[in-house]
XYZ file of C-alpha atoms in Angstrom:
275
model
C 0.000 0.000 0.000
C 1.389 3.392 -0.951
C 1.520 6.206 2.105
C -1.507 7.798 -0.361
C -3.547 5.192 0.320
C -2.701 4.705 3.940
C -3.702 8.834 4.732
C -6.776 8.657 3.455
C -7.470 4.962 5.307
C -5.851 7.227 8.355
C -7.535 10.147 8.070
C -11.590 8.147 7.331
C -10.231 6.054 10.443
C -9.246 9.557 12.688
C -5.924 7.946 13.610
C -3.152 10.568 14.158
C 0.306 10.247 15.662
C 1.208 10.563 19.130
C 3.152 13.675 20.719
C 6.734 12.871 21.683
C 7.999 14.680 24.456
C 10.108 17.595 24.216
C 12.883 18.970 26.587
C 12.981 22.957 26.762
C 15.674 24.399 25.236
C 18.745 25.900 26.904
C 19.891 29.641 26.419
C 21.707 29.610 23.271
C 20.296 26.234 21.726
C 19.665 25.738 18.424
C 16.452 27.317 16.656
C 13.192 25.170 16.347
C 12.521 23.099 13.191
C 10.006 24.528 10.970
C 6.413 24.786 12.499
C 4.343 22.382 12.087
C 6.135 19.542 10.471
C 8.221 16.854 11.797
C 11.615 16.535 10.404
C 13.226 13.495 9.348
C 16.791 12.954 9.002
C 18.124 9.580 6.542
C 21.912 9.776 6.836
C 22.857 8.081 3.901
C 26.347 6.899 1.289
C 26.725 4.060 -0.477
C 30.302 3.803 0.708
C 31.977 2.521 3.523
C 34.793 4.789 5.897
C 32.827 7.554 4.437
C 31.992 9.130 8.326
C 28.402 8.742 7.646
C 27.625 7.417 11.107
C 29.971 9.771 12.595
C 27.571 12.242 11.129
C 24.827 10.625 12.431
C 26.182 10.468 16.102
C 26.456 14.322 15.556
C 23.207 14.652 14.538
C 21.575 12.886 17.577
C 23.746 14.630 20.002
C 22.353 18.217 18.221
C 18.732 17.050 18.090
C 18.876 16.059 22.021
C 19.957 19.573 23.068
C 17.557 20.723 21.220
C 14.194 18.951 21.940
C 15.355 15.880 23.781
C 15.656 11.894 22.508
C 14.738 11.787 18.529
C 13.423 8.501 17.090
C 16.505 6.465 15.880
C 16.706 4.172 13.307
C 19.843 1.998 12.866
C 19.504 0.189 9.386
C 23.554 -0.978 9.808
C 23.446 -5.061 9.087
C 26.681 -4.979 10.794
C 29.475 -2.868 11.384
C 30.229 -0.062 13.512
C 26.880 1.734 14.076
C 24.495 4.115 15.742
C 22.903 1.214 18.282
C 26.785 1.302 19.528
C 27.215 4.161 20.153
C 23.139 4.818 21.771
C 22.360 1.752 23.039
C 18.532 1.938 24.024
C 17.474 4.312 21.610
C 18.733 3.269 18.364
C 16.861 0.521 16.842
C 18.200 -1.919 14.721
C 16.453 -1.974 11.987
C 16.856 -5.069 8.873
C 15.035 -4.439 5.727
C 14.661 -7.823 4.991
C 12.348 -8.441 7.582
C 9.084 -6.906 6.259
C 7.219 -6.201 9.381
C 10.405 -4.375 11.020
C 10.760 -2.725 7.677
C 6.777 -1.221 7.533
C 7.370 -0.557 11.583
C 9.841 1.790 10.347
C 8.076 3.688 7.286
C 5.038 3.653 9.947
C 6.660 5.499 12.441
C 8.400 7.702 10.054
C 5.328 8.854 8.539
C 4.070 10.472 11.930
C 3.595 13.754 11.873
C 4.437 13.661 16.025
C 6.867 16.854 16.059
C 9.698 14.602 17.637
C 12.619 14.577 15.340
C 13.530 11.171 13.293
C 16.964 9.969 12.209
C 17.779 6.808 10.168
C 21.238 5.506 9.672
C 21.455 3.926 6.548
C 24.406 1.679 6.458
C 26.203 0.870 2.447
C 25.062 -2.273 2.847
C 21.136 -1.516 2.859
C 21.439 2.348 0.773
C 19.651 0.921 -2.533
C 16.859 -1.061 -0.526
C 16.445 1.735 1.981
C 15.604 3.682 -1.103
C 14.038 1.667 -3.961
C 11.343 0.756 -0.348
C 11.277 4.635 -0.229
C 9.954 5.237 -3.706
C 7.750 1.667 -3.841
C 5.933 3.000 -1.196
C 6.297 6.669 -2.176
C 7.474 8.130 1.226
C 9.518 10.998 0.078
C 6.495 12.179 -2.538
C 3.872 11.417 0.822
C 6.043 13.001 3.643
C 5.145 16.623 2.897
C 1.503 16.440 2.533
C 1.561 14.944 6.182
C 3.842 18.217 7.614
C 7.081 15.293 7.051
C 9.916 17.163 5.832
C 12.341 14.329 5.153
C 16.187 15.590 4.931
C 18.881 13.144 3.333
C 22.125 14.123 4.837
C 24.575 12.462 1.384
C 27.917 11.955 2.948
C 29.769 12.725 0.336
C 33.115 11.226 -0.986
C 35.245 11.724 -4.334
C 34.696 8.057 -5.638
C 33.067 7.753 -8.647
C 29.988 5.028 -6.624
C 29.535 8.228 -4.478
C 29.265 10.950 -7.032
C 26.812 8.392 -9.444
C 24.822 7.309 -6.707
C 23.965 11.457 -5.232
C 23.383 12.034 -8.847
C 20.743 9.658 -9.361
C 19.387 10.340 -6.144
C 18.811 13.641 -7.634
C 16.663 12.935 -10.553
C 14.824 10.092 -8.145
C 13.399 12.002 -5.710
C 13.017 15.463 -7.384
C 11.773 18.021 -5.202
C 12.609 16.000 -1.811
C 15.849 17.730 -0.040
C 19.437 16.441 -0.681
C 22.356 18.165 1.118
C 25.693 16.546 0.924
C 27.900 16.722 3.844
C 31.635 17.817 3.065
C 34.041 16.414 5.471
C 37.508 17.347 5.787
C 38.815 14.197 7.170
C 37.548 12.617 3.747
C 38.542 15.068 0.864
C 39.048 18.364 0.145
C 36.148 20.379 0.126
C 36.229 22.355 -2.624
C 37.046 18.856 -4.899
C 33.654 17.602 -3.211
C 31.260 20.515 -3.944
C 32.556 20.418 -7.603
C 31.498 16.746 -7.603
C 28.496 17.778 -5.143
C 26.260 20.559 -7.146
C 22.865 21.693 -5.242
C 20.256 23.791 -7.010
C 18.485 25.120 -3.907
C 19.667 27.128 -1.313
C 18.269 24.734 1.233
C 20.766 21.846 0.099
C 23.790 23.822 0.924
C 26.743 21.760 1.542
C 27.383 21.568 5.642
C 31.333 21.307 6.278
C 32.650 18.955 9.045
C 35.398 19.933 9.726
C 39.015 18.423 10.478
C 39.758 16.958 13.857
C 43.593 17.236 15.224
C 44.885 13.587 14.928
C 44.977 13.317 19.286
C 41.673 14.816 19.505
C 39.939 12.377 17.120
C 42.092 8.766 18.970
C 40.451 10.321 22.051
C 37.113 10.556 21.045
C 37.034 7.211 19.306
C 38.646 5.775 22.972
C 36.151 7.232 25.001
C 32.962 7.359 22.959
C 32.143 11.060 24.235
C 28.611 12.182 24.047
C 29.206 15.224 21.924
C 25.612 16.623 23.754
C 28.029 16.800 27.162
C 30.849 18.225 25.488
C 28.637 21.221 24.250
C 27.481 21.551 27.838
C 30.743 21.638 29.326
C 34.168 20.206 29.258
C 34.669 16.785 29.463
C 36.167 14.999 32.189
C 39.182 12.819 31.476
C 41.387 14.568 28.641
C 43.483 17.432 29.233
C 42.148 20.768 29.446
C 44.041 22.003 26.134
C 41.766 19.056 23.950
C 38.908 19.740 26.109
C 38.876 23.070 24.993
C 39.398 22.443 21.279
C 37.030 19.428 21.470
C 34.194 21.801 23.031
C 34.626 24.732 19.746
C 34.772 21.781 17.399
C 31.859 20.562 18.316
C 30.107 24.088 18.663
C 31.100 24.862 15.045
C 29.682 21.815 13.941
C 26.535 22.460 15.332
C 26.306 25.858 14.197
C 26.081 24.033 10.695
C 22.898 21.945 11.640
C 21.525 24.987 13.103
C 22.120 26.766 9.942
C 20.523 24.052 7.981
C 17.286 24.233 10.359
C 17.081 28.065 9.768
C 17.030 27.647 5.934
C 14.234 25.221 6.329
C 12.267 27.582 8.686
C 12.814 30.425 6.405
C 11.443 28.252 3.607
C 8.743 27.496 5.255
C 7.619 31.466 6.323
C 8.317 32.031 2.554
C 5.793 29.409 1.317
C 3.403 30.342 3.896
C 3.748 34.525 3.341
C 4.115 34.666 -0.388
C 4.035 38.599 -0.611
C 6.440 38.527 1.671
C 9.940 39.313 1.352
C 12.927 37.539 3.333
């Protein structure tokens, strides 16, 4: 059954989704989503050692100083992977098992306000996707106040370029943004390869850790939510320090992101007006 199909069943039926709760905000967090819809965040590369669920830990760290737990999704057959790394509120997700699969697209769909990301390892990109359009979620999403986000991490192989390309002229319309990091490639090489039409997909840039600061973080496993709070326990002051702005610059790119989207949104909804 397409999601078409399953709003109208819904909506005859009255079913809605349930509220997720919320933390408030702390002076200085980042801005709210766009009102009214629920965004959802598919982390995606069809490569592996690409830092895609590097990104992803980011993401869920940003998203819980924000407005508290998001809904996780960890489609990562094996390997390392978000349920590692947030054990208890990543789930596992395989896409050969139908029902888990459906469980997935179900909750996805909800238009709940609680933030969703899905990991989607190399391994499961192409299903992830080809589901995606079979069931038309990406087309569906923003006539239920969904505003699905796929975060490409990108990389200079020629898989990687192809496969953000066709992504392009698959889901036309739905919002791409690739995510230029400096441990990878050069990021001027990458936005060459990496072209956006909108200025809602522009790139976000991750940028380069110092080679101690990145062995400590992959020793410890840091929850980069604490570190933006204050300064880690454990590691000398000097890294705490530099491991605290890091991470504060790399939020300021999500933030970014979720400020294009809200003015996007004012835009569609004010069309005399000018922003």
């Amino acid at each position: 059954m397409t999601w078409t199909a399953r709003a109208q069943t819904d909506t005859g039926n009255g079913k809605s989704g349930s509220a997720g709760g919320a933390e408030s905000a702390p002076p200085g967090a980042p801005a709210p989503a766009a009102p009214g819809r629920t965004p959802v965040f598919v982390i995606a590369s069809p490569r592996t050692r690409v830092g895609k669920t590097f990104l992803g830990r980011l993401l869920v760290d940003f998203v819980r100083i924000d407005r508290g737990d998001p809904v996780v999704f960890d489609v990562n057959p094996g390997g390392d992977a978000l349920a590692d790394y947030f054990p208890g509120l990543a789930r596992p997700i395989d896409l050969g098992d139908i029902r888990g699969q459906m469980a997935m697209f179900d909750r996805l769909i909800q238009a709940d306000g609680r933030p969703k990301v899905v990991d989607v390892s190399h391994a499961s990109f192409e299903r992830f996707f080809a589901v995606s359009e079979e069931i038309g979620f990406f087309r569906e999403a923003p006539r239920r106040a969904i505003e699905p986000i796929i975060l490409y991490a990108a990389d200079p192989h020629r898989v990687a370029v192809n496969a953000y390309a066709e992504l392009r002229q698959r889901f036309r319309g739905s919002l791409l943004v690739p995510v230029l990091n400096e441990a990878i490639s050069k990021p001027a090489k990458l936005r060459r390869d990496f072209p956006f039409s909108r200025a809602l997909e522009v790139p976000l840039l991750i940028s380069m850790l110092s080679p101690m600061l990145k062995a400590q973080i992959e020793r410890s496993r840091y929850s980069f939510a604490d570190v933006h709070r204050k300064h880690p326990a454990g590691i000398p002051i000097g890294l705490a320090f530099e491991l605290r702005a890091w991470t504060r610059r790399t939020f300021l790119q999500f933030r970014e992101l979720e400020l294009r989207l809200l003015l996007e949104t004012l835009r569609a909804s004010l069309p005399g007006l000018r922003l």
